[in-house]
Amino acid sequence: MIEELKTFIAVVDKKSFTKAANSINISQPSVSLHIVILEKYFNTRLIERSNKQRSILITQTGEMLYKKAKQIISLLDETKDELDNYNNATSGTLKIGASMTIGEYLLPSILGEFIKEFPDIKLDVCIENTHNIYEKFKNYDIDIALTEGTVPVHNCVAKNFYRDTMVIVTPTIFTYNKNMGLKSCLSNQTWIHREEGSGTGENLNIFLNTEGIAPKNLIILGSNYAIKEAVKNNLGVTFISSLVVTTAANNKELKIIPTKTKYNRYFSYLIHEKNLSKLATLFALKLETRSNINK
């Protein structure tokens, strides 16, 4: 049944019997047979097939089995790692997902310390926006998620591990008159914005709404680096993590606008409540030691 579940996962991921067969290195008839076995065992239709269009549609019960199958395979892999290392050696693969600011500016140094302490652990890291990282976590594609935006907390443990400061950033040629206030001075400006699903973009929207600032125009960019470079090149202003721009501001490549209010947000980690990985627990402890929240 394990091989049948792995085959089913491949079919859902690839959305094709042929591509699934190639990805797991078995024949297409074997893929079809595995799906038939699962459908007989669970007494339900998992996949609707269209011979004319050569397309497949995953049924609702198929979607349910897919999520459970991912959890089962993840648990089996974790169990195998534990049994293979019964002498308590810390090894195996830790799958980490991090949103962009965390992945680009905090994670590298944390991973360096972690691997120095646990050299036998292998790392599988993906860095995307908060929405995509949460989706991977929800589907058990990663063991621990590091996020900077708002995500649902269901069947998982979530804890803040870092306090980040958001700052207003402008080109060096921009003149800010503090007597005019943020709203008057920053309305009718072009604002550089992250894409939908980004934690940074979410915080920028909250800031604009709170301060009543109405942008003249929005430019959407998909990375913190691109936003920093856009501001440096006089394309507009932004609201972004100080982690991204402090060095550039010190080098006078752009300008951070001082404000009376300190705009903080928190980075969080998510770990699965059930089937908790030992390696994820160790990494969460490392995050706790690096926390700046109570400092």
mmCIF file of C-alpha atoms in Angstrom:
data_model
loop_
_atom_site.group_PDB
_atom_site.id
_atom_site.type_symbol
_atom_site.label_atom_id
_atom_site.label_comp_id
_atom_site.label_asym_id
_atom_site.label_seq_id
_atom_site.Cartn_x
_atom_site.Cartn_y
_atom_site.Cartn_z
ATOM 1 C CA MET A 1 0.000 0.000 0.000
ATOM 2 C CA ILE A 2 2.954 2.335 0.591
ATOM 3 C CA GLU A 3 4.014 2.237 -3.056
ATOM 4 C CA GLU A 4 0.435 2.806 -4.194
ATOM 5 C CA LEU A 5 0.202 5.915 -1.988
ATOM 6 C CA LYS A 6 3.505 7.239 -3.334
ATOM 7 C CA THR A 7 2.218 6.701 -6.867
ATOM 8 C CA PHE A 8 -1.025 8.528 -6.083
ATOM 9 C CA ILE A 9 0.903 11.491 -4.641
ATOM 10 C CA ALA A 10 3.015 11.632 -7.816
ATOM 11 C CA VAL A 11 -0.106 11.604 -10.033
ATOM 12 C CA VAL A 12 -1.682 14.485 -8.080
ATOM 13 C CA ASP A 13 1.573 16.480 -8.047
ATOM 14 C CA LYS A 14 2.262 15.971 -11.771
ATOM 15 C CA LYS A 15 -1.413 16.030 -12.848
ATOM 16 C CA SER A 16 -0.564 13.316 -15.352
ATOM 17 C CA PHE A 17 -0.225 9.517 -15.312
ATOM 18 C CA THR A 18 2.634 9.684 -17.818
ATOM 19 C CA LYS A 19 4.604 12.357 -15.949
ATOM 20 C CA ALA A 20 4.003 10.548 -12.663
ATOM 21 C CA ALA A 21 5.357 7.316 -14.156
ATOM 22 C CA ASN A 22 8.499 9.082 -15.345
ATOM 23 C CA SER A 23 9.038 10.851 -12.018
ATOM 24 C CA ILE A 24 8.935 7.661 -9.916
ATOM 25 C CA ASN A 25 10.482 5.456 -12.595
ATOM 26 C CA ILE A 26 7.710 2.918 -13.139
ATOM 27 C CA SER A 27 5.549 2.097 -16.163
ATOM 28 C CA GLN A 28 2.308 3.927 -16.919
ATOM 29 C CA PRO A 29 0.259 0.687 -16.661
ATOM 30 C CA SER A 30 1.725 0.235 -13.162
ATOM 31 C CA VAL A 31 0.584 3.745 -12.255
ATOM 32 C CA SER A 32 -2.944 2.943 -13.447
ATOM 33 C CA LEU A 33 -2.933 -0.337 -11.520
ATOM 34 C CA HIS A 34 -1.849 1.389 -8.302
ATOM 35 C CA ILE A 35 -4.685 3.903 -8.605
ATOM 36 C CA VAL A 36 -7.208 1.115 -9.225
ATOM 37 C CA ILE A 37 -5.958 -0.735 -6.128
ATOM 38 C CA LEU A 38 -6.395 2.378 -3.994
ATOM 39 C CA GLU A 39 -9.870 3.076 -5.367
ATOM 40 C CA LYS A 40 -10.947 -0.509 -4.607
ATOM 41 C CA TYR A 41 -9.412 -0.408 -1.141
ATOM 42 C CA PHE A 42 -11.051 2.898 -0.175
ATOM 43 C CA ASN A 43 -14.210 2.170 -2.176
ATOM 44 C CA THR A 44 -14.250 5.586 -3.817
ATOM 45 C CA ARG A 45 -13.345 7.301 -7.046
ATOM 46 C CA LEU A 46 -10.100 9.214 -6.555
ATOM 47 C CA ILE A 47 -9.414 10.452 -10.089
ATOM 48 C CA GLU A 48 -11.743 11.263 -12.994
ATOM 49 C CA ARG A 49 -10.105 10.529 -16.333
ATOM 50 C CA SER A 50 -10.823 12.122 -19.711
ATOM 51 C CA ASN A 51 -9.622 9.985 -22.618
ATOM 52 C CA LYS A 52 -10.341 12.643 -25.232
ATOM 53 C CA GLN A 53 -8.625 15.509 -23.433
ATOM 54 C CA ARG A 54 -6.017 13.290 -21.797
ATOM 55 C CA SER A 55 -6.539 15.228 -18.595
ATOM 56 C CA ILE A 56 -7.321 14.179 -15.035
ATOM 57 C CA LEU A 57 -9.430 15.684 -12.270
ATOM 58 C CA ILE A 58 -8.823 14.899 -8.613
ATOM 59 C CA THR A 59 -12.099 14.209 -6.791
ATOM 60 C CA GLN A 60 -12.908 15.579 -3.345
ATOM 61 C CA THR A 61 -12.147 12.194 -1.768
ATOM 62 C CA GLY A 62 -8.944 12.147 -3.809
ATOM 63 C CA GLU A 63 -7.930 15.490 -2.298
ATOM 64 C CA MET A 64 -8.627 14.096 1.179
ATOM 65 C CA LEU A 65 -6.516 11.015 0.552
ATOM 66 C CA TYR A 66 -3.719 13.125 -0.953
ATOM 67 C CA LYS A 67 -3.310 15.148 2.260
ATOM 68 C CA LYS A 68 -3.437 12.038 4.434
ATOM 69 C CA ALA A 69 -1.014 10.191 2.145
ATOM 70 C CA LYS A 70 1.510 13.022 2.429
ATOM 71 C CA GLN A 71 1.292 12.790 6.225
ATOM 72 C CA ILE A 72 1.627 8.982 6.149
ATOM 73 C CA ILE A 73 4.693 9.055 3.894
ATOM 74 C CA SER A 74 6.237 11.856 5.957
ATOM 75 C CA LEU A 75 5.713 9.833 9.143
ATOM 76 C CA LEU A 76 7.159 6.701 7.532
ATOM 77 C CA ASP A 77 10.234 8.618 6.348
ATOM 78 C CA GLU A 78 10.697 10.089 9.810
ATOM 79 C CA THR A 79 10.305 6.646 11.416
ATOM 80 C CA LYS A 80 12.844 5.157 9.029
ATOM 81 C CA ASP A 81 15.315 7.920 9.910
ATOM 82 C CA GLU A 82 14.809 7.262 13.611
ATOM 83 C CA LEU A 83 15.198 3.493 13.257
ATOM 84 C CA ASP A 84 18.247 3.879 11.035
ATOM 85 C CA ASN A 85 19.769 6.052 13.734
ATOM 86 C CA TYR A 86 18.688 4.117 16.829
ATOM 87 C CA ASN A 87 22.048 4.923 18.446
ATOM 88 C CA ASN A 88 20.686 8.495 18.922
ATOM 89 C CA ALA A 89 22.989 10.031 16.311
ATOM 90 C CA THR A 90 21.360 13.225 15.060
ATOM 91 C CA SER A 91 21.025 12.903 11.310
ATOM 92 C CA GLY A 92 18.461 12.909 8.522
ATOM 93 C CA THR A 93 16.990 15.638 6.340
ATOM 94 C CA LEU A 94 15.292 18.743 7.717
ATOM 95 C CA LYS A 95 12.942 20.470 5.276
ATOM 96 C CA ILE A 96 12.709 24.193 6.011
ATOM 97 C CA GLY A 97 10.542 26.811 4.322
ATOM 98 C CA ALA A 98 11.154 30.506 4.898
ATOM 99 C CA SER A 99 9.465 33.664 3.659
ATOM 100 C CA MET A 100 11.623 36.076 1.708
ATOM 101 C CA THR A 101 12.941 38.496 4.343
ATOM 102 C CA ILE A 102 13.709 35.713 6.800
ATOM 103 C CA GLY A 103 15.258 33.506 4.131
ATOM 104 C CA GLU A 104 17.458 36.232 2.702
ATOM 105 C CA TYR A 105 18.568 38.103 5.840
ATOM 106 C CA LEU A 106 18.218 35.878 8.938
ATOM 107 C CA LEU A 107 18.248 32.240 7.886
ATOM 108 C CA PRO A 108 21.809 31.912 6.503
ATOM 109 C CA SER A 109 23.506 32.740 9.817
ATOM 110 C CA ILE A 110 21.044 30.576 11.775
ATOM 111 C CA LEU A 111 21.692 27.623 9.461
ATOM 112 C CA GLY A 112 25.439 28.143 9.778
ATOM 113 C CA GLU A 113 25.225 27.817 13.564
ATOM 114 C CA PHE A 114 22.811 24.878 13.339
ATOM 115 C CA ILE A 115 24.964 22.835 10.960
ATOM 116 C CA LYS A 116 28.057 23.538 13.036
ATOM 117 C CA GLU A 117 26.229 22.014 15.995
ATOM 118 C CA PHE A 118 24.631 19.136 14.031
ATOM 119 C CA PRO A 119 26.958 18.419 11.077
ATOM 120 C CA ASP A 120 25.209 15.182 10.056
ATOM 121 C CA ILE A 121 21.871 16.852 9.355
ATOM 122 C CA LYS A 122 21.066 17.518 5.710
ATOM 123 C CA LEU A 123 19.058 20.617 4.824
ATOM 124 C CA ASP A 124 16.371 21.082 2.174
ATOM 125 C CA VAL A 125 15.473 24.785 2.106
ATOM 126 C CA CYS A 126 12.933 26.715 0.031
ATOM 127 C CA ILE A 127 12.460 30.500 0.152
ATOM 128 C CA GLU A 128 9.187 31.955 -1.162
ATOM 129 C CA ASN A 129 6.542 34.403 -0.005
ATOM 130 C CA THR A 130 4.528 33.711 3.145
ATOM 131 C CA HIS A 131 1.459 32.372 1.325
ATOM 132 C CA ASN A 132 3.451 29.791 -0.653
ATOM 133 C CA ILE A 133 5.469 28.710 2.385
ATOM 134 C CA TYR A 134 2.278 28.172 4.384
ATOM 135 C CA GLU A 135 0.777 26.082 1.575
ATOM 136 C CA LYS A 136 3.874 23.858 1.550
ATOM 137 C CA PHE A 137 3.703 23.517 5.325
ATOM 138 C CA LYS A 138 -0.001 22.710 5.258
ATOM 139 C CA ASN A 139 0.648 19.946 2.705
ATOM 140 C CA TYR A 140 3.526 18.497 4.763
ATOM 141 C CA ASP A 141 6.091 19.374 2.089
ATOM 142 C CA ILE A 142 8.215 21.045 4.783
ATOM 143 C CA ASP A 143 8.847 20.270 8.461
ATOM 144 C CA ILE A 144 9.072 23.833 9.763
ATOM 145 C CA ALA A 145 7.843 27.122 8.292
ATOM 146 C CA LEU A 146 9.317 30.543 9.071
ATOM 147 C CA THR A 147 6.788 33.232 8.197
ATOM 148 C CA GLU A 148 6.430 37.003 8.448
ATOM 149 C CA GLY A 149 2.786 37.401 7.477
ATOM 150 C CA THR A 150 -0.569 36.363 8.926
ATOM 151 C CA VAL A 151 -1.390 32.674 8.398
ATOM 152 C CA PRO A 152 -4.110 30.378 9.807
ATOM 153 C CA VAL A 153 -2.991 28.345 12.802
ATOM 154 C CA HIS A 154 -4.693 24.942 12.621
ATOM 155 C CA ASN A 155 -3.239 21.665 13.899
ATOM 156 C CA CYS A 156 0.157 23.263 14.365
ATOM 157 C CA VAL A 157 2.257 25.089 16.925
ATOM 158 C CA ALA A 158 3.115 28.713 16.119
ATOM 159 C CA LYS A 159 5.526 30.897 18.069
ATOM 160 C CA ASN A 160 7.170 34.276 17.503
ATOM 161 C CA PHE A 161 10.954 34.122 17.417
ATOM 162 C CA TYR A 162 12.102 37.537 16.124
ATOM 163 C CA ARG A 163 10.970 41.154 16.422
ATOM 164 C CA ASP A 164 11.533 43.011 13.169
ATOM 165 C CA THR A 165 11.364 46.772 12.600
ATOM 166 C CA MET A 166 9.683 48.144 9.493
ATOM 167 C CA VAL A 167 10.899 51.472 8.136
ATOM 168 C CA ILE A 168 9.905 54.040 5.530
ATOM 169 C CA VAL A 169 12.536 54.203 2.794
ATOM 170 C CA THR A 170 12.954 56.844 0.081
ATOM 171 C CA PRO A 171 15.534 57.811 -2.541
ATOM 172 C CA THR A 172 18.298 60.065 -1.265
ATOM 173 C CA ILE A 173 16.889 62.994 -3.273
ATOM 174 C CA PHE A 174 13.538 62.819 -1.453
ATOM 175 C CA THR A 175 12.884 65.650 1.008
ATOM 176 C CA TYR A 176 10.729 64.831 4.016
ATOM 177 C CA ASN A 177 9.130 67.690 5.919
ATOM 178 C CA LYS A 178 8.295 66.320 9.371
ATOM 179 C CA ASN A 179 6.065 69.327 10.027
ATOM 180 C CA MET A 180 3.740 68.162 7.251
ATOM 181 C CA GLY A 181 3.313 64.690 8.751
ATOM 182 C CA LEU A 182 3.444 61.288 7.097
ATOM 183 C CA LYS A 183 0.060 61.508 5.365
ATOM 184 C CA SER A 184 0.665 64.839 3.636
ATOM 185 C CA CYS A 185 4.266 64.123 2.704
ATOM 186 C CA LEU A 186 3.905 60.510 1.538
ATOM 187 C CA SER A 187 0.521 60.565 -0.203
ATOM 188 C CA ASN A 188 0.591 60.985 -3.983
ATOM 189 C CA GLN A 189 3.957 59.194 -4.115
ATOM 190 C CA THR A 190 4.732 56.076 -6.127
ATOM 191 C CA TRP A 191 5.018 53.186 -3.671
ATOM 192 C CA ILE A 192 7.082 50.068 -4.359
ATOM 193 C CA HIS A 193 5.050 47.054 -3.212
ATOM 194 C CA ARG A 194 5.570 43.305 -2.855
ATOM 195 C CA GLU A 195 3.275 40.803 -4.568
ATOM 196 C CA GLU A 196 0.050 39.440 -3.055
ATOM 197 C CA GLY A 197 0.783 36.737 -0.485
ATOM 198 C CA SER A 198 3.880 38.511 0.828
ATOM 199 C CA GLY A 199 4.192 39.286 4.543
ATOM 200 C CA THR A 200 6.036 42.504 3.733
ATOM 201 C CA GLY A 201 3.252 43.514 1.354
ATOM 202 C CA GLU A 202 0.657 42.766 4.021
ATOM 203 C CA ASN A 203 2.444 45.048 6.491
ATOM 204 C CA LEU A 204 2.794 47.803 3.899
ATOM 205 C CA ASN A 205 -0.978 47.725 3.319
ATOM 206 C CA ILE A 206 -1.629 47.923 7.068
ATOM 207 C CA PHE A 207 0.749 50.884 7.361
ATOM 208 C CA LEU A 208 -0.855 52.796 4.475
ATOM 209 C CA ASN A 209 -4.359 52.219 5.851
ATOM 210 C CA THR A 210 -3.364 53.143 9.412
ATOM 211 C CA GLU A 211 -1.691 56.380 8.357
ATOM 212 C CA GLY A 212 -4.352 57.217 5.751
ATOM 213 C CA ILE A 213 -1.744 57.447 2.991
ATOM 214 C CA ALA A 214 -3.085 57.277 -0.570
ATOM 215 C CA PRO A 215 -0.387 56.234 -3.089
ATOM 216 C CA LYS A 216 -0.387 57.879 -6.491
ATOM 217 C CA ASN A 217 0.813 54.661 -8.068
ATOM 218 C CA LEU A 218 1.977 51.162 -7.083
ATOM 219 C CA ILE A 219 4.873 49.235 -8.576
ATOM 220 C CA ILE A 220 4.755 45.514 -7.735
ATOM 221 C CA LEU A 221 8.088 43.708 -7.399
ATOM 222 C CA GLY A 222 8.733 40.133 -6.312
ATOM 223 C CA SER A 223 11.785 40.434 -4.078
ATOM 224 C CA ASN A 224 13.210 42.610 -1.330
ATOM 225 C CA TYR A 225 16.400 43.172 -3.325
ATOM 226 C CA ALA A 226 14.423 44.431 -6.321
ATOM 227 C CA ILE A 227 12.490 46.840 -4.100
ATOM 228 C CA LYS A 228 15.687 48.183 -2.522
ATOM 229 C CA GLU A 229 17.242 48.728 -5.947
ATOM 230 C CA ALA A 230 14.071 50.414 -7.225
ATOM 231 C CA VAL A 231 14.133 52.910 -4.359
ATOM 232 C CA LYS A 232 17.858 53.537 -4.868
ATOM 233 C CA ASN A 233 17.097 54.349 -8.509
ATOM 234 C CA ASN A 234 14.396 56.910 -7.666
ATOM 235 C CA LEU A 235 11.420 54.802 -8.744
ATOM 236 C CA GLY A 236 9.465 55.419 -5.558
ATOM 237 C CA VAL A 237 9.241 54.932 -1.794
ATOM 238 C CA THR A 238 8.482 51.851 0.278
ATOM 239 C CA PHE A 239 7.870 50.399 3.736
ATOM 240 C CA ILE A 240 10.135 47.452 4.366
ATOM 241 C CA SER A 241 12.171 45.552 6.952
ATOM 242 C CA SER A 242 15.173 47.418 8.328
ATOM 243 C CA LEU A 243 17.112 44.184 7.730
ATOM 244 C CA VAL A 244 16.850 44.859 3.992
ATOM 245 C CA VAL A 245 17.946 48.489 3.878
ATOM 246 C CA THR A 246 20.120 49.400 6.895
ATOM 247 C CA THR A 247 23.421 48.786 5.101
ATOM 248 C CA ALA A 248 22.312 50.744 2.034
ATOM 249 C CA ALA A 249 21.125 53.597 4.253
ATOM 250 C CA ASN A 250 24.451 53.675 6.104
ATOM 251 C CA ASN A 251 26.158 53.849 2.706
ATOM 252 C CA LYS A 252 23.863 56.777 1.791
ATOM 253 C CA GLU A 253 22.392 54.855 -1.169
ATOM 254 C CA LEU A 254 18.872 55.548 0.089
ATOM 255 C CA LYS A 255 17.211 57.294 3.018
ATOM 256 C CA ILE A 256 15.289 55.956 6.038
ATOM 257 C CA ILE A 257 12.640 58.443 7.211
ATOM 258 C CA PRO A 258 12.652 58.772 11.036
ATOM 259 C CA THR A 259 9.232 58.471 12.679
ATOM 260 C CA LYS A 260 7.883 58.975 16.194
ATOM 261 C CA THR A 261 6.120 55.624 16.085
ATOM 262 C CA LYS A 262 8.201 52.443 15.943
ATOM 263 C CA TYR A 263 6.634 49.981 13.530
ATOM 264 C CA ASN A 264 7.387 46.428 14.684
ATOM 265 C CA ARG A 265 6.222 43.062 13.440
ATOM 266 C CA TYR A 266 7.095 39.503 14.468
ATOM 267 C CA PHE A 267 8.540 36.575 12.585
ATOM 268 C CA SER A 268 7.065 33.213 13.558
ATOM 269 C CA TYR A 269 7.869 29.561 13.166
ATOM 270 C CA LEU A 270 5.265 26.852 12.592
ATOM 271 C CA ILE A 271 5.774 23.189 13.426
ATOM 272 C CA HIS A 272 3.282 20.366 12.990
ATOM 273 C CA GLU A 273 1.321 19.495 16.103
ATOM 274 C CA LYS A 274 1.116 15.868 15.037
ATOM 275 C CA ASN A 275 3.986 13.766 13.665
ATOM 276 C CA LEU A 276 6.463 16.344 14.967
ATOM 277 C CA SER A 277 9.931 15.830 13.537
ATOM 278 C CA LYS A 278 12.813 15.568 16.020
ATOM 279 C CA LEU A 279 14.931 17.685 13.679
ATOM 280 C CA ALA A 280 12.238 20.376 13.511
ATOM 281 C CA THR A 281 12.199 20.446 17.323
ATOM 282 C CA LEU A 282 15.979 20.924 17.410
ATOM 283 C CA PHE A 283 15.763 23.745 14.876
ATOM 284 C CA ALA A 284 12.944 25.418 16.812
ATOM 285 C CA LEU A 285 15.180 25.378 19.886
ATOM 286 C CA LYS A 286 17.919 27.052 17.838
ATOM 287 C CA LEU A 287 15.453 29.791 16.848
ATOM 288 C CA GLU A 288 14.576 30.290 20.511
ATOM 289 C CA THR A 289 18.239 30.841 21.387
ATOM 290 C CA ARG A 290 18.497 33.442 18.604
ATOM 291 C CA SER A 291 15.309 35.260 19.600
ATOM 292 C CA ASN A 292 15.552 39.007 20.216
ATOM 293 C CA ILE A 293 12.009 39.411 21.559
ATOM 294 C CA ASN A 294 12.874 39.543 25.263
ATOM 295 C CA LYS A 295 16.111 41.453 24.789
#
